Short mmCIF file of C-alpha atoms in Angstrom, two decimals:
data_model
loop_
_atom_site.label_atom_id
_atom_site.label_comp_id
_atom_site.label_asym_id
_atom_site.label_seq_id
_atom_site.Cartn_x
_atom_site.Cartn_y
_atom_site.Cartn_z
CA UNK A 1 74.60 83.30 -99.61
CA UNK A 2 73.33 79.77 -99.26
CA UNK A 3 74.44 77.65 -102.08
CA UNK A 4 71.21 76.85 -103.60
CA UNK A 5 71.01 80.38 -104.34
CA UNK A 6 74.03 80.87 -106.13
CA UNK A 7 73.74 81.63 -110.04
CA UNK A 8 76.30 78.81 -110.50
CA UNK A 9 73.87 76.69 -108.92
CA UNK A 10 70.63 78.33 -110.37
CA UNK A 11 71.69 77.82 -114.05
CA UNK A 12 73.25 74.51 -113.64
CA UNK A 13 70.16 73.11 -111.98
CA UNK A 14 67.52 74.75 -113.90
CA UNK A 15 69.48 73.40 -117.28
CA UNK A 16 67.57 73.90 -121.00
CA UNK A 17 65.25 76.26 -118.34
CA UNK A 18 68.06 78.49 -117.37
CA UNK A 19 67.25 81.72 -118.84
CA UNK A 20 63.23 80.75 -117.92
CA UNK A 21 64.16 80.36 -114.26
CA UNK A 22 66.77 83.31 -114.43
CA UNK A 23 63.79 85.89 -115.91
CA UNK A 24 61.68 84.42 -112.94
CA UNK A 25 64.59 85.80 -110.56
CA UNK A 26 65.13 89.35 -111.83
CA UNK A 27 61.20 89.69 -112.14
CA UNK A 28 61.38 88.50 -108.31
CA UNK A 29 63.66 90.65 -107.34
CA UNK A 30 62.70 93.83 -109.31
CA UNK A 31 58.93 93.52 -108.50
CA UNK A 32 58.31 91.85 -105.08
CA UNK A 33 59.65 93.14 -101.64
CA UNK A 34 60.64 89.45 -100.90
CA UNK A 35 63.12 89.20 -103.35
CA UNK A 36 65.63 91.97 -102.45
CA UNK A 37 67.81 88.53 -101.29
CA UNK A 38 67.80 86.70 -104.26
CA UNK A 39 71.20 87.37 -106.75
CA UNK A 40 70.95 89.43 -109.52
CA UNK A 41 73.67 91.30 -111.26
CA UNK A 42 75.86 88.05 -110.73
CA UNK A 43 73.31 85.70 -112.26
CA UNK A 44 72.31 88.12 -115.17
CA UNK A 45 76.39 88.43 -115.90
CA UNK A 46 76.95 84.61 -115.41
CA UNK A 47 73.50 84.47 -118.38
CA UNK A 48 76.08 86.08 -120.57
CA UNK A 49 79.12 84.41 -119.34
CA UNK A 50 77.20 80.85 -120.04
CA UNK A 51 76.10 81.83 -123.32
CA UNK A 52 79.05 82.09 -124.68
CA UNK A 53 80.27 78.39 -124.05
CA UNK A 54 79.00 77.95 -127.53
CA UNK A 55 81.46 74.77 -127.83
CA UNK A 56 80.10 73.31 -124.89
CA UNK A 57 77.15 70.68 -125.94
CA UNK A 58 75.90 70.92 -122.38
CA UNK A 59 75.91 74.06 -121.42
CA UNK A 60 72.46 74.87 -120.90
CA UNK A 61 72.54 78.23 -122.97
CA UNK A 62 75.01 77.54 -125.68
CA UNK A 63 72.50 77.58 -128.53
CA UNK A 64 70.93 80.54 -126.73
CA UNK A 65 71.82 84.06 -128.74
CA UNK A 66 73.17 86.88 -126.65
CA UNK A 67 70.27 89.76 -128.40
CA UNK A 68 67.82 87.33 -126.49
CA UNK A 69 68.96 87.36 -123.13
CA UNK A 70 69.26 91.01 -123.38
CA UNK A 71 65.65 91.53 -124.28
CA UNK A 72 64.32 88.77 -121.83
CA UNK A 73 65.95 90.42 -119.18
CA UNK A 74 65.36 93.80 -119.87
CA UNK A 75 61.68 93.33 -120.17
CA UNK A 76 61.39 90.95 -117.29
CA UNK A 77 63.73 93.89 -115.16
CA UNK A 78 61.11 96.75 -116.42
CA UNK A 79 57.81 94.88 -115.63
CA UNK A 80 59.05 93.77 -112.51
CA UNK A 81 59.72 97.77 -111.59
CA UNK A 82 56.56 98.85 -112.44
CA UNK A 83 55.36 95.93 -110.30
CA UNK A 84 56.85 97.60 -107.35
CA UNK A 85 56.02 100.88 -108.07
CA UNK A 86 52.16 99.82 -108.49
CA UNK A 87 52.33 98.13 -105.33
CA UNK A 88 53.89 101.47 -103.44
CA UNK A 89 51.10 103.91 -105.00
CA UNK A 90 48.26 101.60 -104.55
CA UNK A 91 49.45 100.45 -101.24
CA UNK A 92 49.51 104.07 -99.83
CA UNK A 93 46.08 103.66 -100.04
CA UNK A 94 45.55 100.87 -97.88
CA UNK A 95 44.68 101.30 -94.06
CA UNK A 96 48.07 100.24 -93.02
CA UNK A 97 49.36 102.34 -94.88
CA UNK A 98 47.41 105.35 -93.88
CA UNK A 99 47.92 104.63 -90.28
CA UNK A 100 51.75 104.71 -90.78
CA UNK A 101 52.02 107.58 -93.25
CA UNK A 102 50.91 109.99 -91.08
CA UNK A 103 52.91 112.46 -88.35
CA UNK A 104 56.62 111.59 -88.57
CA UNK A 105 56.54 109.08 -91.42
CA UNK A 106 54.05 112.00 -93.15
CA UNK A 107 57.16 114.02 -93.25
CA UNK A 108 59.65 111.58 -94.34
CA UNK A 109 57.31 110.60 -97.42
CA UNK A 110 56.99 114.84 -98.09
CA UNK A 111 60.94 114.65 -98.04
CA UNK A 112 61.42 111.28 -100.09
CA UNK A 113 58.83 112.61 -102.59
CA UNK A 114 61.19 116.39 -102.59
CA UNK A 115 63.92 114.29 -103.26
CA UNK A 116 62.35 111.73 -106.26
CA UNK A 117 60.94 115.13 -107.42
CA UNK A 118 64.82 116.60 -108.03
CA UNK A 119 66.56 113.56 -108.59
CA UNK A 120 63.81 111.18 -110.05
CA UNK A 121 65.38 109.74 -113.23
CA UNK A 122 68.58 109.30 -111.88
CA UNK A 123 67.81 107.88 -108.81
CA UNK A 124 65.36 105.36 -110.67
CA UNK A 125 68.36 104.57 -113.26
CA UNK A 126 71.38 104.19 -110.63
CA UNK A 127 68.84 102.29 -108.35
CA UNK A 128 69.10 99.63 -110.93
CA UNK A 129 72.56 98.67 -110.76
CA UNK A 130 72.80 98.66 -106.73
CA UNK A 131 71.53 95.12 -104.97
CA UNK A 132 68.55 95.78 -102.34
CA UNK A 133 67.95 99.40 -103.82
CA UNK A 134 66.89 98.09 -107.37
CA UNK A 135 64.16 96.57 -104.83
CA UNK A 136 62.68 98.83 -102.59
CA UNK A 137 63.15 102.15 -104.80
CA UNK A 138 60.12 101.03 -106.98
CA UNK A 139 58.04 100.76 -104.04
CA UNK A 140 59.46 103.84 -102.38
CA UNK A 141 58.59 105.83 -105.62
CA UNK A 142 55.68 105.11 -106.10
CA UNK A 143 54.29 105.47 -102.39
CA UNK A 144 56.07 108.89 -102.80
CA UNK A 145 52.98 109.15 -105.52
CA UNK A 146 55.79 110.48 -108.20
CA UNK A 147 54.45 111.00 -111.57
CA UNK A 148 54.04 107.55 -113.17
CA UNK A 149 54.80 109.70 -117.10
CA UNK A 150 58.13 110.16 -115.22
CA UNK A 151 58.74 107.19 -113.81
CA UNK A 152 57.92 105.39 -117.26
CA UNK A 153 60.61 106.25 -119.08
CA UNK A 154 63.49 106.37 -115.93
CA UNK A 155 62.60 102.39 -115.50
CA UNK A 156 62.63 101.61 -119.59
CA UNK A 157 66.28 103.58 -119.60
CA UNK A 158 67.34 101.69 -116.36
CA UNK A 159 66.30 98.06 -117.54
CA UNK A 160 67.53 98.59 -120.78
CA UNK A 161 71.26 99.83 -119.66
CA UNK A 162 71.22 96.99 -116.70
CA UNK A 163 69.83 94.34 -118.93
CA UNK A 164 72.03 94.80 -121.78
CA UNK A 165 74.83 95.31 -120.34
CA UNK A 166 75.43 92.59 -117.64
CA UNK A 167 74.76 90.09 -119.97
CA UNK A 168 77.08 91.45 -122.69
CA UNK A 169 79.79 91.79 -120.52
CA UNK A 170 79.66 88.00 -119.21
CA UNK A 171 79.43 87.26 -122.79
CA UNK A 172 82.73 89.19 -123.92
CA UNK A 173 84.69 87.91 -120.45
CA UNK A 174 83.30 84.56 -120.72
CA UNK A 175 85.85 83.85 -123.94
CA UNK A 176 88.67 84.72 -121.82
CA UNK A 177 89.44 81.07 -120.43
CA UNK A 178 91.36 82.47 -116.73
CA UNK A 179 87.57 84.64 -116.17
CA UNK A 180 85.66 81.06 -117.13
CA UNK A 181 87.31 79.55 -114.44
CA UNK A 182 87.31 81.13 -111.88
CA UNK A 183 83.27 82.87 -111.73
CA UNK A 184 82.60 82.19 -107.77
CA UNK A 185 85.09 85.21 -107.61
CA UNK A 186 83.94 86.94 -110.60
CA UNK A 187 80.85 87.13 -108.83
CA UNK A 188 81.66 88.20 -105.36
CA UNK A 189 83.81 91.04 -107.22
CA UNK A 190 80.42 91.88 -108.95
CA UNK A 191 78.52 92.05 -105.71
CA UNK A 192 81.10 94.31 -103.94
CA UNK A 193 81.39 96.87 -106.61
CA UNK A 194 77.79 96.35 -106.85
CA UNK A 195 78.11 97.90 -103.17
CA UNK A 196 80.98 100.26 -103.02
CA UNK A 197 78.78 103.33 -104.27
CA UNK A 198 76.92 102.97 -101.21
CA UNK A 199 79.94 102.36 -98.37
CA UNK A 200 82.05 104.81 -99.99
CA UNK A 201 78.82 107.20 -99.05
CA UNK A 202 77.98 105.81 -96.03
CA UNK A 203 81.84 106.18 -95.17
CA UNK A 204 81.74 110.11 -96.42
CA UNK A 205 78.53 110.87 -94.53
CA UNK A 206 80.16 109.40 -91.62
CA UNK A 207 83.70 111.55 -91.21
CA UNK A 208 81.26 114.19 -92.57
CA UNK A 209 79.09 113.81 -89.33
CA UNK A 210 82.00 113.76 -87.24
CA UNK A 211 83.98 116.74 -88.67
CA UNK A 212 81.46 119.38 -88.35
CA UNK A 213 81.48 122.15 -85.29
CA UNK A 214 78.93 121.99 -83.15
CA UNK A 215 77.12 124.92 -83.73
CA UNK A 216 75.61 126.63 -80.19
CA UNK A 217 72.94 129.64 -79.82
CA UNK A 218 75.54 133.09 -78.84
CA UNK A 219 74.15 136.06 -77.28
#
């Protein structure tokens, strides 16, 4: 990740506009395709971890209470799903769209929209805590044209848990003087576990793959 898009860097350099620039960031990367790079779960966590530098005059968020990062973020989280879920139903109905949803696609959107149809909720909720998923699974969802009464409250419960939570959890680690010091790690531990859901799946469907008999027409 370049440096300029580090949360370290991000917070520092934004300064009294921190948690404006932050909310900008998680909107970003909830709502618009483009965004899927930018950081999230490590700059919402570092919000918290910031915030509670309370004895630090310069710290750009020390006069900033904990409740109100939660809600900031949680709201900017949700609107920025139901950004991308707009964008996926009303794009569906775009020519491009309609040119590549048909044949083989056509069947992969019938089998995406099976799948949000079983799993909906909790693939909306868990999508929220999983880089480059929390970004596209909006957009997948609704092109899938799932139920937007459904999708309401999955996003709400999603943004809520995410949005609370990071932030909380900077806040409570950020007292403990060996975490404040050393948050580049922090962060890339963040990211990998972030991650692991998805290689430790990847890794199963692999050996999975590779482990099962051929089966063969018999006479």
């Amino acid at each position: 990740m370049p440096s300029y898009l580090s949360p370290e860097f991000i917070i520092a350099s934004a300064g009294p506009w921190a948690l404006v620039v932050s909310s900008l960031i998680v909107f970003a990367e909830s709502g618009l395709l483009i965004g899927f790079f930018l950081p999230g779960d490590s700059l919402v966590f570092l919000l918290g971890m910031v915030s509670a530098a309370t004895t630090m005059s310069d710290s750009p968020l020390a006069h900033t209470p904990i409740w109100l990062i939660c809600i900031i973020v949680a709201v900017c989280a949700f609107i920025g799903d139901q950004l991308g879920y707009e964008l996926g139903k009303r794009g569906r109905d775009t020519g491009l769209m309609r040119s590549w949803s048909t044949g083989r696609n056509g069947r992969r959107l019938d089998r995406a929209r099976g799948f949000f149809d079983d799993y909906g909720a909790k693939a909306i909720i868990l999508a929220r805590f999983i880089p480059i998923l929390r970004t596209f699974v909006p957009f997948a969802v609704g092109l899938t044209l799932y139920s937007h009464r459904k999708f309401l409250p999955a996003n709400a419960i999603g943004a809520i848990l995410w949005g609370t939570t990071m932030p909380i959890t900077g806040y409570l680690l950020g007292r403990i003087p060996f975490i404040a010091s050393h948050v580049d790690t922090l962060c890339l531990l963040i990211v990998f576990v972030s991650i692991l859901p998805l290689i430790i799946k990847g890794a199963v469907a692999c050996f999975s793959t590779r482990g099962a008999p051929e089966i063969t027409d018999s006479e």
